Short mmCIF file of C-alpha atoms in Angstrom, two decimals:
data_model
loop_
_atom_site.label_atom_id
_atom_site.label_comp_id
_atom_site.label_asym_id
_atom_site.label_seq_id
_atom_site.Cartn_x
_atom_site.Cartn_y
_atom_site.Cartn_z
CA UNK A 214 0.00 0.00 0.00
CA UNK A 215 1.76 3.14 -1.17
CA UNK A 216 0.91 6.41 -2.88
CA UNK A 217 4.48 7.31 -3.75
CA UNK A 218 3.80 8.19 -7.39
CA UNK A 219 2.85 11.81 -7.97
CA UNK A 220 1.70 13.53 -11.15
CA UNK A 221 1.13 17.11 -12.24
CA UNK A 222 -2.39 18.47 -11.74
CA UNK A 223 -3.60 19.91 -15.02
CA UNK A 224 -1.29 22.35 -16.75
CA UNK A 225 0.64 23.24 -13.61
CA UNK A 226 3.69 22.23 -11.64
CA UNK A 227 1.65 21.01 -8.66
CA UNK A 228 2.39 17.35 -7.89
CA UNK A 229 -0.44 15.33 -6.38
CA UNK A 230 -1.35 11.76 -5.48
CA UNK A 231 -3.61 9.87 -7.85
CA UNK A 232 -5.94 9.12 -4.96
CA UNK A 233 -7.10 12.20 -3.07
CA UNK A 234 -8.52 11.94 0.44
CA UNK A 235 -12.09 13.23 0.61
CA UNK A 236 -13.03 14.55 4.03
CA UNK A 237 -16.74 15.22 3.61
CA UNK A 238 -17.33 12.93 6.61
CA UNK A 239 -14.84 14.64 8.95
CA UNK A 240 -17.12 16.02 11.67
CA UNK A 241 -20.60 15.29 12.95
CA UNK A 242 -22.54 18.45 12.14
CA UNK A 243 -24.68 19.81 9.35
CA UNK A 244 -25.88 18.11 6.20
CA UNK A 245 -23.35 15.25 6.36
CA UNK A 246 -23.89 14.37 10.03
CA UNK A 247 -25.56 11.02 9.30
CA UNK A 248 -22.24 9.42 8.37
CA UNK A 249 -19.83 11.86 10.01
CA UNK A 250 -16.77 10.90 12.03
CA UNK A 251 -15.43 12.35 15.26
CA UNK A 252 -12.14 14.19 15.33
CA UNK A 253 -10.42 11.11 16.73
CA UNK A 254 -11.85 8.86 14.01
CA UNK A 255 -11.03 11.44 11.34
CA UNK A 256 -7.49 11.76 12.65
CA UNK A 257 -6.84 8.04 12.32
CA UNK A 258 -7.96 8.13 8.67
CA UNK A 259 -5.97 11.27 7.92
CA UNK A 260 -2.74 9.95 9.42
CA UNK A 261 -3.06 6.58 7.68
CA UNK A 262 -3.43 8.41 4.34
CA UNK A 263 -0.28 10.44 4.99
CA UNK A 264 1.63 7.33 6.11
CA UNK A 265 0.79 5.72 2.76
CA UNK A 266 2.38 8.69 0.96
CA UNK A 267 -0.80 10.55 0.04
CA UNK A 268 -0.60 14.33 -0.16
CA UNK A 269 -3.87 15.50 -1.81
CA UNK A 270 -6.65 16.37 0.67
CA UNK A 271 -10.08 17.65 -0.34
CA UNK A 272 -12.68 19.48 1.74
CA UNK A 273 -15.22 22.31 1.42
CA UNK A 274 -16.50 25.08 3.64
CA UNK A 275 -19.96 23.53 4.10
CA UNK A 276 -18.89 19.94 4.77
CA UNK A 277 -20.27 19.05 8.23
CA UNK A 278 -21.14 22.75 8.68
CA UNK A 279 -17.48 23.78 8.62
CA UNK A 280 -16.27 21.08 11.01
CA UNK A 281 -14.37 19.30 8.25
CA UNK A 282 -12.14 22.31 7.70
CA UNK A 283 -11.72 22.89 11.44
CA UNK A 284 -10.74 19.28 12.10
CA UNK A 285 -8.35 19.26 9.15
CA UNK A 286 -6.76 22.50 10.30
CA UNK A 287 -6.13 21.05 13.75
CA UNK A 288 -4.79 17.76 12.38
CA UNK A 289 -2.43 19.44 9.92
CA UNK A 290 -1.14 21.92 12.49
CA UNK A 291 -0.60 19.26 15.17
CA UNK A 292 1.23 16.96 12.75
CA UNK A 293 3.24 19.90 11.34
CA UNK A 294 2.63 18.77 7.75
CA UNK A 295 1.24 21.95 6.21
CA UNK A 296 3.98 22.25 3.58
CA UNK A 297 3.65 18.61 2.60
CA UNK A 298 -0.15 18.56 2.19
CA UNK A 299 -1.82 19.86 -0.97
CA UNK A 300 -4.92 21.31 0.64
CA UNK A 301 -8.07 21.83 -1.42
CA UNK A 302 -11.24 23.54 -0.30
CA UNK A 303 -14.30 24.87 -2.08
CA UNK A 304 -16.88 27.65 -1.77
CA UNK A 305 -20.36 28.47 -3.13
CA UNK A 306 -22.93 27.31 -0.57
CA UNK A 307 -24.66 29.91 1.58
CA UNK A 308 -23.43 30.55 5.10
CA UNK A 309 -26.33 32.86 6.04
CA UNK A 310 -29.86 32.17 4.75
CA UNK A 311 -30.89 35.81 5.31
CA UNK A 312 -28.07 37.32 3.25
CA UNK A 313 -28.27 37.01 -0.56
CA UNK A 314 -24.54 37.72 -0.81
CA UNK A 315 -23.58 35.00 1.66
CA UNK A 316 -23.66 32.34 -1.05
CA UNK A 317 -23.03 31.92 -4.75
CA UNK A 318 -19.91 32.76 -6.71
CA UNK A 319 -19.78 36.56 -6.53
CA UNK A 320 -16.69 38.46 -5.47
CA UNK A 321 -18.13 39.52 -2.11
CA UNK A 322 -18.94 35.98 -1.03
CA UNK A 323 -15.78 34.46 -2.51
CA UNK A 324 -13.52 36.76 -0.50
CA UNK A 325 -15.52 36.18 2.66
CA UNK A 326 -15.40 32.43 2.04
CA UNK A 327 -11.65 32.24 1.55
CA UNK A 328 -10.99 34.29 4.70
CA UNK A 329 -13.29 32.04 6.74
CA UNK A 330 -11.68 28.89 5.34
CA UNK A 331 -8.21 30.19 6.14
CA UNK A 332 -9.25 30.73 9.77
CA UNK A 333 -10.81 27.27 10.13
CA UNK A 334 -7.89 25.57 8.38
CA UNK A 335 -5.37 27.46 10.52
CA UNK A 336 -3.25 28.40 7.52
CA UNK A 337 -2.32 31.53 5.60
CA UNK A 338 -2.79 29.98 2.15
CA UNK A 339 -4.88 27.36 0.35
CA UNK A 340 -3.16 25.24 -2.27
CA UNK A 341 -6.21 24.76 -4.48
CA UNK A 342 -9.32 26.93 -4.05
CA UNK A 343 -12.32 25.84 -6.07
CA UNK A 344 -15.69 27.17 -7.08
CA UNK A 345 -17.95 24.39 -5.77
CA UNK A 346 -20.99 24.65 -8.04
CA UNK A 347 -22.05 26.86 -10.92
CA UNK A 348 -24.63 29.36 -9.61
CA UNK A 349 -25.90 30.20 -13.14
CA UNK A 350 -25.86 34.00 -12.63
CA UNK A 351 -22.44 35.31 -11.58
CA UNK A 352 -20.47 36.54 -14.62
CA UNK A 353 -17.55 34.24 -15.34
CA UNK A 354 -15.33 37.32 -15.76
CA UNK A 355 -15.97 38.28 -12.12
CA UNK A 356 -15.14 34.78 -10.93
CA UNK A 357 -11.86 34.63 -12.84
CA UNK A 358 -10.69 38.10 -11.87
CA UNK A 359 -11.39 37.41 -8.20
CA UNK A 360 -9.56 34.08 -8.30
CA UNK A 361 -6.66 35.90 -9.98
CA UNK A 362 -6.65 38.56 -7.24
CA UNK A 363 -6.62 35.91 -4.51
CA UNK A 364 -3.73 34.11 -6.20
CA UNK A 365 -1.68 37.28 -6.58
CA UNK A 366 -2.41 38.18 -2.95
CA UNK A 367 -0.93 34.83 -1.89
CA UNK A 368 -4.12 33.61 -0.23
CA UNK A 369 -4.43 30.75 -2.72
CA UNK A 370 -1.80 29.03 -4.84
CA UNK A 371 -4.04 27.64 -7.60
CA UNK A 372 -7.68 27.89 -8.65
CA UNK A 373 -10.14 25.28 -9.90
CA UNK A 374 -13.76 24.63 -10.77
CA UNK A 375 -16.21 21.98 -9.60
CA UNK A 376 -19.54 20.85 -11.03
CA UNK A 377 -19.83 23.33 -13.88
CA UNK A 378 -20.92 22.94 -17.51
CA UNK A 379 -18.09 22.27 -19.94
CA UNK A 380 -18.84 25.46 -21.86
CA UNK A 381 -18.52 27.46 -18.64
CA UNK A 382 -15.13 25.95 -17.82
CA UNK A 383 -13.97 26.58 -21.40
CA UNK A 384 -15.16 30.19 -21.22
CA UNK A 385 -13.39 30.68 -17.87
CA UNK A 386 -10.10 29.27 -19.10
CA UNK A 387 -10.04 31.12 -22.41
CA UNK A 388 -10.96 34.37 -20.66
CA UNK A 389 -8.05 33.89 -18.27
CA UNK A 390 -5.67 33.18 -21.14
CA UNK A 391 -6.85 36.18 -23.16
CA UNK A 392 -6.44 38.58 -20.21
CA UNK A 393 -3.23 37.15 -18.69
CA UNK A 394 -5.03 35.98 -15.55
CA UNK A 395 -4.08 32.96 -13.49
CA UNK A 396 -5.66 29.91 -15.17
CA UNK A 397 -7.70 27.20 -13.50
CA UNK A 398 -5.85 23.89 -13.25
CA UNK A 399 -8.47 21.48 -11.97
CA UNK A 400 -12.05 20.41 -12.66
CA UNK A 401 -13.88 18.33 -10.05
CA UNK A 402 -16.75 16.22 -11.40
CA UNK A 403 -18.72 13.02 -10.69
CA UNK A 404 -17.31 10.10 -12.67
CA UNK A 405 -17.63 6.34 -12.38
CA UNK A 406 -18.42 3.23 -14.37
CA UNK A 407 -22.09 3.90 -13.66
CA UNK A 408 -21.89 7.58 -14.68
CA UNK A 409 -19.67 8.36 -17.67
CA UNK A 410 -21.51 11.50 -18.80
CA UNK A 411 -18.45 13.78 -18.51
CA UNK A 412 -16.70 11.90 -21.29
CA UNK A 413 -18.89 13.63 -23.88
CA UNK A 414 -17.46 17.13 -23.39
CA UNK A 415 -15.76 17.71 -20.04
CA UNK A 416 -12.91 15.25 -20.52
CA UNK A 417 -11.76 16.43 -23.97
CA UNK A 418 -12.22 20.04 -22.88
CA UNK A 419 -10.02 19.46 -19.84
CA UNK A 420 -7.36 17.72 -21.90
CA UNK A 421 -7.33 20.54 -24.44
CA UNK A 422 -7.33 23.47 -22.00
CA UNK A 423 -5.14 22.09 -19.23
CA UNK A 424 -7.65 21.19 -16.50
CA UNK A 425 -6.89 17.97 -14.66
CA UNK A 426 -10.09 16.19 -13.63
CA UNK A 427 -10.51 15.04 -10.06
CA UNK A 428 -13.32 12.50 -9.94
CA UNK A 429 -15.76 12.45 -7.04
CA UNK A 430 -18.08 9.53 -6.29
CA UNK A 431 -15.88 7.07 -8.25
CA UNK A 432 -17.92 4.22 -6.73
CA UNK A 433 -21.25 5.61 -7.87
CA UNK A 434 -22.40 6.51 -4.37
CA UNK A 435 -21.49 2.99 -3.19
CA UNK A 436 -23.46 1.12 -5.86
CA UNK A 437 -20.27 -0.28 -7.40
CA UNK A 438 -19.05 -1.80 -4.13
CA UNK A 439 -21.41 -4.75 -4.62
CA UNK A 440 -23.20 -4.32 -1.31
CA UNK A 441 -26.45 -3.51 -3.11
CA UNK A 442 -28.36 -6.18 -4.97
CA UNK A 443 -31.35 -6.42 -7.28
CA UNK A 444 -34.77 -6.99 -5.73
CA UNK A 445 -38.34 -6.68 -6.94
CA UNK A 446 -38.75 -3.57 -4.82
CA UNK A 447 -35.48 -2.04 -6.03
CA UNK A 448 -32.19 -2.04 -4.10
CA UNK A 449 -31.40 -4.24 -1.15
CA UNK A 450 -28.43 -3.79 1.15
CA UNK A 451 -27.47 -1.37 3.88
CA UNK A 452 -25.95 1.94 2.88
CA UNK A 453 -26.50 5.49 1.76
CA UNK A 454 -28.51 4.45 -1.30
CA UNK A 455 -31.16 2.62 0.75
CA UNK A 456 -31.22 4.59 4.00
CA UNK A 457 -33.58 7.36 5.04
CA UNK A 458 -33.29 10.37 2.75
CA UNK A 459 -31.55 8.37 0.04
CA UNK A 460 -31.91 9.64 -3.53
CA UNK A 461 -33.85 6.52 -4.48
CA UNK A 462 -32.41 6.49 -7.98
CA UNK A 463 -34.05 3.75 -10.06
CA UNK A 464 -31.65 1.18 -11.48
CA UNK A 465 -31.81 -0.10 -15.03
CA UNK A 466 -31.02 -3.48 -16.48
CA UNK A 467 -27.85 -1.91 -17.89
CA UNK A 468 -26.78 -1.04 -14.31
CA UNK A 469 -27.26 -4.61 -13.11
CA UNK A 470 -25.44 -6.06 -16.12
CA UNK A 471 -22.57 -3.70 -15.39
CA UNK A 472 -22.50 -4.82 -11.77
CA UNK A 473 -22.31 -8.46 -12.85
CA UNK A 474 -19.42 -7.69 -15.21
CA UNK A 475 -17.62 -5.75 -12.51
CA UNK A 476 -18.01 -8.65 -10.09
CA UNK A 477 -16.66 -11.08 -12.69
CA UNK A 478 -13.60 -8.90 -13.40
CA UNK A 479 -12.94 -8.45 -9.68
CA UNK A 480 -13.08 -12.22 -9.11
CA UNK A 481 -10.58 -12.83 -11.92
CA UNK A 482 -8.15 -10.31 -10.45
CA UNK A 483 -8.61 -11.30 -6.82
CA UNK A 484 -9.73 -7.76 -5.96
CA UNK A 485 -12.86 -6.25 -4.50
CA UNK A 486 -15.41 -4.69 -6.82
CA UNK A 487 -14.66 -1.30 -5.27
CA UNK A 488 -10.94 -1.64 -5.99
CA UNK A 489 -11.58 -2.45 -9.65
CA UNK A 490 -14.09 0.38 -10.07
CA UNK A 491 -11.71 2.85 -8.47
CA UNK A 492 -8.75 1.64 -10.53
CA UNK A 493 -10.77 2.09 -13.72
CA UNK A 494 -11.67 5.70 -12.86
CA UNK A 495 -8.21 6.76 -11.73
CA UNK A 496 -6.58 5.44 -14.90
CA UNK A 497 -9.05 6.89 -17.40
CA UNK A 498 -7.95 9.59 -19.91
CA UNK A 499 -8.02 13.10 -18.51
CA UNK A 500 -8.35 12.02 -14.88
CA UNK A 501 -5.67 13.43 -12.58
CA UNK A 502 -6.97 11.89 -9.36
CA UNK A 503 -9.93 10.08 -7.87
CA UNK A 504 -11.34 11.32 -4.56
CA UNK A 505 -11.81 8.56 -2.00
CA UNK A 506 -13.38 8.61 1.42
CA UNK A 507 -13.29 6.11 4.24
CA UNK A 508 -15.29 5.16 7.30
CA UNK A 509 -12.26 3.70 9.05
CA UNK A 510 -8.60 2.92 8.53
CA UNK A 511 -9.26 -0.66 7.47
CA UNK A 512 -11.48 0.49 4.63
CA UNK A 513 -8.89 3.08 3.65
CA UNK A 514 -6.12 0.46 3.58
CA UNK A 515 -8.13 -1.61 1.12
CA UNK A 516 -8.91 1.44 -1.01
CA UNK A 517 -5.31 2.61 -1.23
CA UNK A 518 -4.20 -0.68 -2.78
CA UNK A 519 -6.57 -0.24 -5.72
CA UNK A 520 -3.81 1.09 -7.98
CA UNK A 521 -1.30 -1.64 -7.12
CA UNK A 522 -2.65 -3.68 -10.03
CA UNK A 523 -2.81 -2.73 -13.71
CA UNK A 524 -6.09 -3.70 -15.30
CA UNK A 525 -5.43 -6.11 -18.21
CA UNK A 526 -6.55 -4.68 -21.54
CA UNK A 527 -9.12 -7.40 -22.16
CA UNK A 528 -10.76 -6.93 -18.76
CA UNK A 529 -10.78 -3.14 -19.12
CA UNK A 530 -12.48 -3.62 -22.47
CA UNK A 531 -15.19 -5.69 -20.77
CA UNK A 532 -15.80 -2.92 -18.26
CA UNK A 533 -15.82 -0.29 -21.01
CA UNK A 534 -18.40 -2.21 -23.00
CA UNK A 535 -20.65 -2.98 -20.04
CA UNK A 536 -20.65 0.64 -18.85
CA UNK A 537 -20.86 2.36 -22.23
CA UNK A 538 -23.81 4.53 -23.21
CA UNK A 539 -24.41 5.16 -26.93
CA UNK A 540 -23.84 8.82 -27.85
CA UNK A 541 -26.98 10.83 -28.45
CA UNK A 542 -27.93 13.55 -30.91
CA UNK A 543 -25.08 15.46 -32.52
CA UNK A 544 -22.46 13.54 -30.51
CA UNK A 545 -23.02 10.56 -32.77
CA UNK A 546 -21.16 12.53 -35.44
CA UNK A 547 -17.98 12.67 -33.35
CA UNK A 548 -17.53 8.91 -33.05
CA UNK A 549 -14.74 7.11 -34.96
CA UNK A 550 -17.30 5.32 -37.14
CA UNK A 551 -18.95 8.54 -38.32
CA UNK A 552 -15.69 10.47 -38.59
CA UNK A 553 -14.26 7.81 -40.91
CA UNK A 554 -16.71 9.04 -43.53
CA UNK A 555 -14.90 12.38 -43.63
CA UNK A 556 -11.73 10.82 -45.04
CA UNK A 557 -11.29 9.14 -48.40
CA UNK A 558 -11.31 5.32 -48.24
CA UNK A 559 -7.86 3.87 -47.65
CA UNK A 560 -6.41 6.98 -45.98
CA UNK A 561 -5.55 7.07 -42.30
CA UNK A 562 -5.61 10.49 -40.63
CA UNK A 563 -4.81 11.20 -36.98
CA UNK A 564 -3.72 13.95 -34.66
CA UNK A 565 -0.15 12.99 -33.70
CA UNK A 566 1.77 9.70 -33.74
CA UNK A 567 1.84 7.89 -30.41
CA UNK A 568 5.52 8.69 -29.86
CA UNK A 569 5.06 12.43 -30.54
CA UNK A 570 4.80 13.33 -26.84
CA UNK A 571 6.49 10.62 -24.77
CA UNK A 572 5.58 10.36 -21.12
CA UNK A 573 8.01 12.31 -18.91
CA UNK A 574 8.78 10.83 -15.50
CA UNK A 575 11.47 11.73 -13.02
CA UNK A 576 12.10 8.15 -12.01
CA UNK A 577 13.05 4.84 -13.55
CA UNK A 578 11.95 1.29 -12.73
CA UNK A 579 15.40 0.66 -11.28
CA UNK A 580 14.87 3.63 -8.92
CA UNK A 581 11.67 2.23 -7.50
CA UNK A 582 9.07 3.19 -10.14
#
């Protein structure tokens, strides 16, 4: 179990682990209280992640009503690991229901949010500060200029976006480039075998414009762990998807066929279904890191070994096929089959040869790679 391989996040020099530690369950307050962990329980998970070599930690100002940031700040300060940790937090959600400027992505709230996060995290800078969710109304120019100001002021090192339309992220990045502002380097989105929607536009956009994708919910809210099974009434099994207040998302025959394929692949590899599902996400094109959470250190230990195995090509192909969704509408025209019509028969046209941009790594197999 080791996370001693680090890669650049997006088009930046920031080196991060391929598995990021999600801390949405650090704390017992607010919206996430149902599955929250005490500071002692959170500390055990945090320290085990660091011991494994992980350095990429994700939180947000509204996770457990701010307790997640407070607990993280105390843990990082006590362990004296602030320089080692790449600390990510996010803003957007309202902190005062009576104040229209206490939420959203406007300049006034963003500055208030970063100052509050700095206090809770007990630090004078945030490594990666992210817009949490598109609010649909704040001008993208205001967002990018404020993120640029915060970077130049030294309060944040890098900026990113989370849960935004692909056109919005593209507009933000091109605006920054055109006006010599600090670019965004990361895009946080839901992505799993059960939900591959971001592949249509977000992934190629991120690859083209330099935004490394960090995938949240890589296990499909727990569905891909195998603890849920098909029943006449829907899902069976204990967990977030069947408990009180669960989203109650109906499952299709495609979902159950995918689960059967995932179980078969996991059995062949001697891994858990969760490990295979996580490995698939973390090694997909455009993905810089997958965000993982844990209820305890034992669960985290199992999770952190997910990348110790390389998925064989034939088994990855089985997962790809079982989880694929046919492109709809205009996107059908961008598939290899359709695009082949644009070239004369017998000709082969591509972007660049495979060896055009060789992978650059600062280690060799002999040196422990």
